[in-house]
Amino acid sequence: MALAPAIPARMALAQEKVERATRGLPSPKIKDVSVIATQPGGSRLVVVKITTDQDGLVGYGCATFTQRADLVVPAVEKYLKPFLIGKPADRIEDTWQSCYDSSYWKNGPVLNNAISGVDQALWDIKGRMSGMPVYQLLGGKCREACACYTSVGGNEIPQVIESAKRAMAQGFQYIRLQIGVPGMAAYGAGGGSATKIKALHERPVFEPGPYIRRAVKMLHECRKALGDDVELLHDIHERVSPREAVQMAKDVEDVKLFYLEDALSPEDLPYFRQIREQCTTALAMGELFNSPHEWVPLMSERLIDYIRIHISQAGGLTPCRKIAILGELFGVKTAWHGPGDVSPIGHACNLHLGLASYNFGVTEGGIIRGREAEVFKGNATFKDGYLWASDAPGWGIEVDEKLAKTFPFRESPLNGGWGDVRRLDGTVIKQ
Ligand code: GCO
Ligand code: MG
């Protein structure tokens, strides 16, 4: 039975206003394009707001590129805003194509995020104009709700097993398992440890060998301890060499992972063929993708099982709904990237597209809590391992802009950018 969350009173009122305004009137025009840059929780979030010339008709879109958040703001305000003012707010495809082409050079993360903010805001507006949630505009639900995974990690295997058991008790049927090596920097394994590793430098250390051996052991032990009824995932985060990735995918074949993520970096895509030829481990890839040159060959040659694009990095819902359909035709399922550095609007976009795509695989995160949930109201609800979308029009989310302003980006030495991680001898690695 579908849960049908009631449309909140404030949204019903807004909807009535919009309906009155749009009845019999010509297409709404874009009156203003502004940016909400806020950090109510852990991550710097960038959200674009489009205001139309029709009373109360506005929309929001995710433009979050957290490591370079300050650069997305002028990309929207200085370039897209003057390009868009006065244009119709109801021509999403046309607007996307013209924004995409307006910089001549394209397919980079800053410009794609800026376009995504505009694109998702226009989908929100279209939903609000029609009184429908976005998943309805995409054809309607293929499923009642979307299963989501949670990530657990630690430096020791028993710790990972215990955290996974706790997540299972909360209803998660999909769990990503991460492990670190004491004294080394790890992806997704939580805080460091007191162990000090001797290296030829003072930066965080990562060595692929110890990580790989520990991760392979951890995944086998977790499968044994957690049983066969739970789906297990792991993210290599492109930290090992192509040959090591091929080996690791083979070594975990027996664990029957739901998928192994980012075994390779985008620079090493041709090695996916070698992994495919040597084992059946399911492969997920794509959170770093920005360009069709990356996803089209990989998907059409059936070299991966799950496409994991960060929707705003690819330019928004408009390109990603096409990517979802491309995947359906080539047997690739969706697992849109949904970490903490996707705004609640972006998470709503992941969910609505997941609901309406036949080839949905799994969704990441999307449970909005704490101060983020105070700023962004109307988020999905989590129950028994599933995310249930709000049925309110558009994304179903209202932004408390006044409150958002009280959470400006917090000072940090690199402005939200990442530092470097190095091997024992000082060689920098991809992280
Ligand atoms: C994931 C990702 C993220 C990224 C993060 C970078 O699979 O969830 O790898 O956690 O590291 O989004 O900012
Ligand atoms: Mg990842």
Tab-separated table of C-alpha atoms and ligand atoms in Angstrom:
chain	number	residue	atom	x	y	z
A	1	MET	CA	0.000	0.000	0.000
A	2	ALA	CA	1.378	3.376	-0.968
A	3	LEU	CA	1.755	5.927	1.770
A	4	ALA	CA	0.199	9.099	0.457
A	5	PRO	CA	1.596	11.982	2.475
A	6	ALA	CA	-0.977	14.772	2.591
A	7	ILE	CA	-0.077	17.960	0.706
A	8	PRO	CA	0.919	20.383	3.466
A	9	ALA	CA	-1.528	23.247	3.947
A	10	ARG	CA	1.044	25.908	2.995
A	11	MET	CA	1.744	24.130	-0.296
A	12	ALA	CA	-1.976	23.740	-1.032
A	13	LEU	CA	-2.366	27.478	-0.542
A	14	ALA	CA	0.624	28.260	-2.743
A	15	GLN	CA	-0.782	25.901	-5.352
A	16	GLU	CA	-4.154	27.632	-5.331
A	17	LYS	CA	-2.431	30.963	-5.822
A	18	VAL	CA	-0.384	29.593	-8.715
A	19	GLU	CA	-3.441	28.027	-10.346
A	20	ARG	CA	-5.303	31.317	-10.144
A	21	ALA	CA	-2.322	33.124	-11.584
A	22	THR	CA	-1.725	30.707	-14.440
A	23	ARG	CA	-5.348	30.158	-15.537
A	24	GLY	CA	-5.799	31.740	-18.907
A	25	LEU	CA	-2.521	33.610	-18.765
A	26	PRO	CA	0.323	33.249	-21.271
A	27	SER	CA	3.474	31.232	-20.420
A	28	PRO	CA	5.182	32.378	-17.264
A	29	LYS	CA	8.389	34.288	-17.930
A	30	ILE	CA	11.605	34.106	-15.951
A	31	LYS	CA	11.766	37.247	-13.840
A	32	ASP	CA	14.739	36.524	-11.605
A	33	VAL	CA	17.434	33.916	-11.095
A	34	SER	CA	19.099	33.931	-7.701
A	35	VAL	CA	21.380	31.684	-5.690
A	36	ILE	CA	20.967	30.357	-2.175
A	37	ALA	CA	24.409	29.439	-0.813
A	38	THR	CA	24.008	27.869	2.596
A	39	GLN	CA	25.599	25.411	5.009
A	40	PRO	CA	22.990	24.390	7.566
A	41	GLY	CA	24.563	20.927	7.970
A	42	GLY	CA	27.980	19.527	7.123
A	43	SER	CA	28.225	20.489	3.447
A	44	ARG	CA	28.243	23.723	1.496
A	45	LEU	CA	25.064	23.666	-0.588
A	46	VAL	CA	24.203	25.758	-3.634
A	47	VAL	CA	20.584	26.027	-4.770
A	48	VAL	CA	19.225	28.115	-7.625
A	49	LYS	CA	15.863	29.845	-7.305
A	50	ILE	CA	13.897	30.929	-10.359
A	51	THR	CA	11.179	33.497	-9.850
A	52	THR	CA	8.570	33.973	-12.567
A	53	ASP	CA	6.344	36.886	-13.448
A	54	GLN	CA	3.362	34.941	-12.087
A	55	ASP	CA	2.487	35.550	-8.497
A	56	GLY	CA	3.927	32.857	-6.202
A	57	LEU	CA	5.278	30.702	-9.036
A	58	VAL	CA	8.911	29.874	-8.189
A	59	GLY	CA	11.165	26.815	-8.410
A	60	TYR	CA	14.373	25.482	-6.858
A	61	GLY	CA	17.221	23.442	-8.325
A	62	CYS	CA	20.384	21.854	-6.956
A	63	ALA	CA	23.702	23.324	-8.158
A	64	THR	CA	25.906	21.905	-5.417
A	65	PHE	CA	29.574	21.374	-6.269
A	66	THR	CA	30.767	21.533	-2.715
A	67	GLN	CA	34.547	21.645	-3.355
A	68	ARG	CA	34.187	24.727	-5.607
A	69	ALA	CA	30.853	26.071	-4.334
A	70	ASP	CA	31.855	29.749	-4.578
A	71	LEU	CA	32.552	29.401	-8.300
A	72	VAL	CA	29.084	28.126	-9.170
A	73	VAL	CA	27.487	31.308	-7.791
A	74	PRO	CA	28.905	33.720	-10.443
A	75	ALA	CA	28.397	31.096	-13.157
A	76	VAL	CA	24.672	31.449	-12.391
A	77	GLU	CA	24.471	35.138	-11.503
A	78	LYS	CA	26.839	36.634	-14.079
A	79	TYR	CA	26.198	34.355	-17.034
A	80	LEU	CA	22.939	32.378	-16.862
A	81	LYS	CA	20.818	35.043	-15.190
A	82	PRO	CA	21.168	37.716	-17.916
A	83	PHE	CA	20.779	34.992	-20.549
A	84	LEU	CA	17.502	33.785	-19.015
A	85	ILE	CA	15.620	36.857	-17.815
A	86	GLY	CA	12.455	37.336	-19.884
A	87	LYS	CA	12.570	33.840	-21.405
A	88	PRO	CA	9.607	31.458	-21.002
A	89	ALA	CA	9.756	29.394	-17.794
A	90	ASP	CA	7.892	26.451	-19.330
A	91	ARG	CA	10.332	25.371	-22.059
A	92	ILE	CA	12.682	23.108	-20.154
A	93	GLU	CA	14.383	21.221	-22.984
A	94	ASP	CA	14.879	24.352	-25.077
A	95	THR	CA	16.284	26.249	-22.089
A	96	TRP	CA	18.672	23.421	-21.236
A	97	GLN	CA	19.991	23.173	-24.788
A	98	SER	CA	20.495	26.911	-25.116
A	99	CYS	CA	22.209	27.283	-21.706
A	100	TYR	CA	24.457	24.308	-22.518
A	101	ASP	CA	25.548	25.890	-25.762
A	102	SER	CA	25.870	29.436	-24.455
A	103	SER	CA	29.395	28.987	-23.090
A	104	TYR	CA	30.643	27.296	-26.283
A	105	TRP	CA	33.140	25.300	-24.131
A	106	LYS	CA	31.159	22.917	-22.002
A	107	ASN	CA	30.876	19.706	-19.919
A	108	GLY	CA	32.762	20.926	-16.867
A	109	PRO	CA	31.554	20.630	-13.274
A	110	VAL	CA	31.078	24.360	-12.509
A	111	LEU	CA	29.017	25.156	-15.611
A	112	ASN	CA	27.086	21.874	-15.459
A	113	ASN	CA	26.090	22.558	-11.860
A	114	ALA	CA	24.961	26.063	-12.759
A	115	ILE	CA	22.790	24.673	-15.573
A	116	SER	CA	21.448	21.966	-13.262
A	117	GLY	CA	20.277	24.603	-10.775
A	118	VAL	CA	18.281	26.293	-13.520
A	119	ASP	CA	17.041	23.022	-15.031
A	120	GLN	CA	15.776	21.494	-11.797
A	121	ALA	CA	14.123	24.804	-10.857
A	122	LEU	CA	12.219	24.742	-14.169
A	123	TRP	CA	11.033	21.167	-13.488
A	124	ASP	CA	9.885	22.337	-10.048
A	125	ILE	CA	7.991	25.207	-11.689
A	126	LYS	CA	6.414	22.878	-14.248
A	127	GLY	CA	5.249	20.636	-11.397
A	128	ARG	CA	3.837	23.530	-9.434
A	129	MET	CA	2.056	24.870	-12.539
A	130	SER	CA	0.418	21.510	-13.191
A	131	GLY	CA	-0.215	20.640	-9.543
A	132	MET	CA	1.813	17.434	-9.969
A	133	PRO	CA	4.950	16.046	-8.362
A	134	VAL	CA	7.845	15.780	-10.827
A	135	TYR	CA	7.680	11.962	-10.925
A	136	GLN	CA	4.234	12.349	-12.510
A	137	LEU	CA	5.666	14.628	-15.195
A	138	LEU	CA	8.176	11.838	-15.942
A	139	GLY	CA	5.390	9.333	-16.575
A	140	GLY	CA	4.400	8.345	-13.055
A	141	LYS	CA	5.613	5.804	-10.534
A	142	CYS	CA	7.148	2.475	-11.517
A	143	ARG	CA	7.301	1.573	-7.819
A	144	GLU	CA	5.766	2.786	-4.573
A	145	ALA	CA	9.021	3.969	-3.018
A	146	CYS	CA	12.780	3.734	-3.653
A	147	ALA	CA	15.070	1.508	-1.599
A	148	CYS	CA	18.023	3.460	-0.268
A	149	TYR	CA	21.345	2.363	1.106
A	150	THR	CA	23.297	3.557	4.057
A	151	SER	CA	27.048	3.515	4.516
A	152	VAL	CA	28.897	2.109	7.534
A	153	GLY	CA	32.615	1.960	8.169
A	154	GLY	CA	35.453	1.697	10.648
A	155	ASN	CA	39.054	0.655	11.013
A	156	GLU	CA	38.343	-2.821	12.365
A	157	ILE	CA	36.203	-5.577	10.850
A	158	PRO	CA	34.088	-6.305	14.008
A	159	GLN	CA	33.244	-2.605	14.190
A	160	VAL	CA	32.019	-2.643	10.568
A	161	ILE	CA	29.932	-5.763	11.228
A	162	GLU	CA	28.326	-4.235	14.334
A	163	SER	CA	27.454	-1.001	12.497
A	164	ALA	CA	25.997	-2.989	9.607
A	165	LYS	CA	23.826	-4.985	12.014
A	166	ARG	CA	22.536	-1.757	13.540
A	167	ALA	CA	21.673	-0.440	10.077
A	168	MET	CA	19.846	-3.681	9.249
A	169	ALA	CA	17.858	-3.324	12.488
A	170	GLN	CA	16.777	0.133	11.241
A	171	GLY	CA	15.365	-1.488	8.113
A	172	PHE	CA	18.154	-0.954	5.576
A	173	GLN	CA	18.312	-3.777	3.034
A	174	TYR	CA	21.314	-2.289	1.232
A	175	ILE	CA	24.489	-1.444	3.144
A	176	ARG	CA	27.737	0.005	1.901
A	177	LEU	CA	30.706	-1.314	3.889
A	178	GLN	CA	33.933	0.694	4.153
A	179	ILE	CA	37.141	-0.022	6.016
A	180	GLY	CA	40.286	1.905	6.844
A	181	VAL	CA	43.791	0.917	7.831
A	182	PRO	CA	44.819	2.285	11.260
A	183	GLY	CA	46.931	5.378	10.765
A	184	MET	CA	45.938	5.817	7.124
A	185	ALA	CA	43.395	8.088	5.508
A	186	ALA	CA	40.418	6.068	4.317
A	187	TYR	CA	37.292	6.797	2.362
A	188	GLY	CA	34.135	6.277	4.413
A	189	ALA	CA	35.752	4.619	7.430
A	190	GLY	CA	35.113	7.443	9.890
A	191	GLY	CA	37.674	9.178	12.064
A	192	GLY	CA	41.357	8.365	12.274
A	193	SER	CA	43.120	6.312	14.904
A	194	ALA	CA	45.942	6.961	17.365
A	195	THR	CA	48.297	4.837	15.217
A	196	LYS	CA	51.024	6.930	13.622
A	197	ILE	CA	52.425	5.710	10.314
A	198	LYS	CA	56.014	6.513	9.415
A	199	ALA	CA	56.039	8.302	6.081
A	200	LEU	CA	58.396	10.592	4.165
A	201	HIS	CA	55.967	13.496	4.628
A	202	GLU	CA	53.443	14.958	7.057
A	203	ARG	CA	50.305	14.680	4.907
A	204	PRO	CA	47.555	12.046	5.318
A	205	VAL	CA	48.821	8.660	4.106
A	206	PHE	CA	47.208	6.036	1.909
A	207	GLU	CA	48.802	2.856	0.576
A	208	PRO	CA	46.685	0.739	-1.775
A	209	GLY	CA	48.158	-2.663	-0.825
A	210	PRO	CA	47.162	-2.779	2.870
A	211	TYR	CA	43.776	-1.210	2.073
A	212	ILE	CA	42.990	-3.773	-0.630
A	213	ARG	CA	43.927	-6.800	1.492
A	214	ARG	CA	41.930	-5.486	4.444
A	215	ALA	CA	38.895	-4.540	2.340
A	216	VAL	CA	38.764	-7.943	0.594
A	217	LYS	CA	38.932	-9.715	3.978
A	218	MET	CA	36.322	-7.380	5.481
A	219	LEU	CA	33.844	-7.987	2.651
A	220	HIS	CA	34.143	-11.781	2.966
A	221	GLU	CA	33.762	-11.661	6.744
A	222	CYS	CA	30.809	-9.302	6.535
A	223	ARG	CA	28.987	-11.603	4.121
A	224	LYS	CA	29.557	-14.490	6.541
A	225	ALA	CA	28.413	-12.493	9.577
A	226	LEU	CA	25.475	-10.670	7.971
A	227	GLY	CA	24.007	-13.555	5.980
A	228	ASP	CA	22.669	-13.843	2.465
A	229	ASP	CA	19.526	-11.725	2.769
A	230	VAL	CA	21.160	-8.312	2.693
A	231	GLU	CA	22.684	-6.461	-0.246
A	232	LEU	CA	26.273	-5.339	0.306
A	233	LEU	CA	28.125	-2.568	-1.519
A	234	HIS	CA	31.660	-1.160	-1.429
A	235	ASP	CA	33.212	2.049	-2.785
A	236	ILE	CA	36.890	1.882	-3.834
A	237	HIS	CA	36.723	5.622	-4.547
A	238	GLU	CA	39.208	5.274	-7.424
A	239	ARG	CA	42.108	4.890	-4.991
A	240	VAL	CA	43.896	1.916	-6.537
A	241	SER	CA	45.684	1.284	-9.804
A	242	PRO	CA	43.803	-0.307	-12.730
A	243	ARG	CA	45.565	-3.660	-12.280
A	244	GLU	CA	44.800	-3.671	-8.564
A	245	ALA	CA	41.163	-2.877	-9.341
A	246	VAL	CA	40.895	-5.832	-11.728
A	247	GLN	CA	42.397	-8.102	-9.074
A	248	MET	CA	40.142	-6.764	-6.323
A	249	ALA	CA	36.981	-7.210	-8.371
A	250	LYS	CA	37.999	-10.858	-8.929
A	251	ASP	CA	38.871	-11.388	-5.272
A	252	VAL	CA	35.457	-10.276	-4.023
A	253	GLU	CA	33.458	-12.144	-6.669
A	254	ASP	CA	32.239	-14.729	-4.109
A	255	VAL	CA	30.821	-12.033	-1.830
A	256	LYS	CA	28.192	-11.356	-4.508
A	257	LEU	CA	28.185	-7.639	-3.936
A	258	PHE	CA	25.193	-5.611	-5.053
A	259	TYR	CA	27.937	-3.546	-6.646
A	260	LEU	CA	31.545	-2.468	-6.407
A	261	GLU	CA	31.767	1.280	-6.896
A	262	ASP	CA	34.421	3.427	-8.601
A	263	ALA	CA	36.893	0.600	-9.060
A	264	LEU	CA	38.561	2.819	-11.666
A	265	SER	CA	38.891	6.523	-12.157
A	266	PRO	CA	37.333	8.229	-15.201
A	267	GLU	CA	40.841	8.431	-16.694
A	268	ASP	CA	41.078	4.619	-16.741
A	269	LEU	CA	37.673	3.699	-18.170
A	270	PRO	CA	38.985	1.258	-20.827
A	271	TYR	CA	40.074	-1.113	-18.019
A	272	PHE	CA	36.395	-1.851	-17.283
A	273	ARG	CA	36.556	-4.254	-20.195
A	274	GLN	CA	39.285	-6.241	-18.433
A	275	ILE	CA	37.248	-6.473	-15.228
A	276	ARG	CA	34.204	-7.604	-17.203
A	277	GLU	CA	36.189	-10.285	-19.005
A	278	GLN	CA	37.513	-11.756	-15.766
A	279	CYS	CA	34.643	-11.800	-13.266
A	280	THR	CA	30.953	-11.220	-12.657
A	281	THR	CA	31.277	-8.671	-9.835
A	282	ALA	CA	28.614	-6.005	-10.428
A	283	LEU	CA	30.107	-2.621	-11.240
A	284	ALA	CA	28.899	0.907	-10.495
A	285	MET	CA	30.515	4.004	-11.910
A	286	GLY	CA	29.896	7.627	-12.673
A	287	GLU	CA	29.834	10.066	-9.753
A	288	LEU	CA	32.742	11.998	-11.278
A	289	PHE	CA	31.302	12.083	-14.789
A	290	ASN	CA	30.583	15.408	-16.466
A	291	SER	CA	30.378	14.542	-20.118
A	292	PRO	CA	28.481	12.276	-22.517
A	293	HIS	CA	31.930	11.208	-23.765
A	294	GLU	CA	32.282	9.383	-20.455
A	295	TRP	CA	28.899	7.716	-19.969
A	296	VAL	CA	27.787	6.882	-23.502
A	297	PRO	CA	30.565	4.391	-24.413
A	298	LEU	CA	30.579	2.758	-20.991
A	299	MET	CA	26.817	2.200	-21.000
A	300	SER	CA	26.289	1.331	-24.640
A	301	GLU	CA	29.139	-1.201	-24.516
A	302	ARG	CA	27.518	-2.755	-21.420
A	303	LEU	CA	30.693	-2.407	-19.354
A	304	ILE	CA	28.966	-1.421	-16.093
A	305	ASP	CA	25.793	-2.464	-14.269
A	306	TYR	CA	24.866	0.734	-12.413
A	307	ILE	CA	25.256	4.330	-13.540
A	308	ARG	CA	25.977	6.544	-10.550
A	309	ILE	CA	26.086	10.045	-11.932
A	310	HIS	CA	25.859	13.037	-9.592
A	311	ILE	CA	22.829	14.581	-11.310
A	312	SER	CA	23.886	18.216	-10.914
A	313	GLN	CA	27.409	17.443	-12.230
A	314	ALA	CA	25.855	16.173	-15.439
A	315	GLY	CA	23.660	19.260	-15.870
A	316	GLY	CA	20.418	18.336	-14.102
A	317	LEU	CA	17.306	16.245	-14.591
A	318	THR	CA	16.989	16.933	-18.321
A	319	PRO	CA	20.190	15.083	-19.341
A	320	CYS	CA	19.851	12.480	-16.574
A	321	ARG	CA	16.377	11.316	-17.529
A	322	LYS	CA	17.869	10.596	-20.970
A	323	ILE	CA	20.761	8.749	-19.307
A	324	ALA	CA	18.235	6.665	-17.352
A	325	ILE	CA	16.498	5.704	-20.589
A	326	LEU	CA	19.820	4.965	-22.277
A	327	GLY	CA	20.532	2.630	-19.344
A	328	GLU	CA	17.209	0.868	-19.724
A	329	LEU	CA	18.051	0.062	-23.345
A	330	PHE	CA	21.472	-1.337	-22.452
A	331	GLY	CA	20.691	-3.204	-19.221
A	332	VAL	CA	22.281	-0.608	-16.935
A	333	LYS	CA	20.375	0.387	-13.785
A	334	THR	CA	20.441	3.706	-11.966
A	335	ALA	CA	22.065	4.460	-8.601
A	336	TRP	CA	22.278	8.263	-8.656
A	337	HIS	CA	24.977	9.698	-6.441
A	338	GLY	CA	23.421	10.966	-3.201
A	339	PRO	CA	25.961	11.837	-0.492
A	340	GLY	CA	25.710	14.716	2.005
A	341	ASP	CA	26.998	17.162	-0.583
A	342	VAL	CA	23.821	16.939	-2.633
A	343	SER	CA	21.198	19.463	-1.479
A	344	PRO	CA	17.750	18.227	-0.360
A	345	ILE	CA	16.423	19.503	-3.713
A	346	GLY	CA	19.017	17.320	-5.469
A	347	HIS	CA	18.007	14.339	-3.336
A	348	ALA	CA	14.373	14.929	-4.311
A	349	CYS	CA	15.446	14.926	-7.965
A	350	ASN	CA	17.290	11.590	-7.475
A	351	LEU	CA	14.176	10.132	-5.873
A	352	HIS	CA	11.613	11.379	-8.403
A	353	LEU	CA	13.719	10.077	-11.281
A	354	GLY	CA	14.178	6.775	-9.443
A	355	LEU	CA	10.444	6.433	-8.923
A	356	ALA	CA	9.704	6.962	-12.603
A	357	SER	CA	12.553	4.866	-14.115
A	358	TYR	CA	11.869	1.212	-14.845
A	359	ASN	CA	15.584	0.443	-14.511
A	360	PHE	CA	15.998	1.935	-11.035
A	361	GLY	CA	18.622	0.075	-8.980
A	362	VAL	CA	19.079	1.740	-5.600
A	363	THR	CA	19.345	5.250	-4.245
A	364	GLU	CA	21.973	6.662	-1.914
A	365	GLY	CA	21.107	8.528	1.278
A	366	GLY	CA	18.307	11.049	0.897
A	367	ILE	CA	17.245	11.052	4.556
A	368	ILE	CA	17.360	14.751	5.401
A	369	ARG	CA	17.851	15.539	9.065
A	370	GLY	CA	18.705	18.315	11.522
A	371	ARG	CA	19.159	21.889	10.383
A	372	GLU	CA	18.980	20.932	6.700
A	373	ALA	CA	15.479	19.629	7.337
A	374	GLU	CA	14.549	22.943	8.952
A	375	VAL	CA	15.747	24.952	5.952
A	376	PHE	CA	14.346	22.527	3.335
A	377	LYS	CA	10.834	21.405	4.318
A	378	GLY	CA	8.799	18.641	2.689
A	379	ASN	CA	11.580	16.063	2.163
A	380	ALA	CA	11.017	12.360	1.571
A	381	THR	CA	10.189	10.144	4.518
A	382	PHE	CA	12.233	7.048	5.348
A	383	LYS	CA	10.432	3.864	6.352
A	384	ASP	CA	11.562	0.220	6.374
A	385	GLY	CA	14.523	0.861	4.095
A	386	TYR	CA	12.560	2.908	1.547
A	387	LEU	CA	12.311	6.598	0.727
A	388	TRP	CA	8.759	7.837	0.113
A	389	ALA	CA	8.443	11.016	-1.911
A	390	SER	CA	6.140	13.825	-0.983
A	391	ASP	CA	3.168	14.028	-3.368
A	392	ALA	CA	3.140	17.816	-3.247
A	393	PRO	CA	3.662	19.616	-6.598
A	394	GLY	CA	7.158	19.964	-8.078
A	395	TRP	CA	9.834	18.622	-5.754
A	396	GLY	CA	7.414	19.092	-2.869
A	397	ILE	CA	10.018	21.152	-1.053
A	398	GLU	CA	9.767	24.702	0.288
A	399	VAL	CA	12.943	26.543	1.218
A	400	ASP	CA	13.030	28.758	4.300
A	401	GLU	CA	15.279	31.330	2.649
A	402	LYS	CA	15.486	33.548	5.711
A	403	LEU	CA	16.732	30.657	7.790
A	404	ALA	CA	19.134	29.581	5.012
A	405	LYS	CA	20.750	33.045	5.197
A	406	THR	CA	21.563	32.471	8.858
A	407	PHE	CA	23.832	29.570	7.799
A	408	PRO	CA	26.426	31.106	5.467
A	409	PHE	CA	29.376	28.955	4.374
A	410	ARG	CA	31.603	28.396	7.387
A	411	GLU	CA	35.244	29.481	7.178
A	412	SER	CA	37.597	26.709	6.189
A	413	PRO	CA	41.234	26.954	5.091
A	414	LEU	CA	40.583	25.667	1.561
A	415	ASN	CA	37.093	27.141	1.155
A	416	GLY	CA	35.538	23.668	1.115
A	417	GLY	CA	38.193	22.283	-1.247
A	418	TRP	CA	40.025	19.082	-0.460
A	419	GLY	CA	43.620	18.725	0.705
A	420	ASP	CA	45.997	16.083	-0.607
A	421	VAL	CA	46.577	12.445	0.375
A	422	ARG	CA	49.926	10.814	-0.389
A	423	ARG	CA	51.577	7.421	-0.474
A	424	LEU	CA	54.317	6.646	2.067
A	425	ASP	CA	56.972	8.085	-0.240
A	426	GLY	CA	55.038	11.302	-0.861
A	427	THR	CA	53.393	10.482	-4.194
A	428	VAL	CA	50.004	12.162	-4.397
A	429	ILE	CA	47.015	9.844	-5.031
A	430	LYS	CA	43.471	10.289	-6.290
A	431	GLN	CA	41.105	10.379	-3.345
B	1	GCO	C1	29.743	8.471	-2.508
B	1	GCO	C2	30.868	9.410	-2.769
B	1	GCO	C3	30.948	10.633	-1.923
B	1	GCO	C4	32.021	11.595	-2.396
B	1	GCO	C5	31.652	13.001	-2.044
B	1	GCO	C6	32.680	13.986	-2.530
B	1	GCO	O1	29.766	7.446	-3.141
B	1	GCO	O2	28.858	8.800	-1.742
B	1	GCO	O3	32.026	8.769	-3.099
B	1	GCO	O4	30.970	10.447	-0.562
B	1	GCO	O5	33.256	11.270	-1.852
B	1	GCO	O6	30.415	13.281	-2.557
B	1	GCO	O7	32.337	15.265	-2.145
B	2	MG	MG	31.392	7.055	-4.356
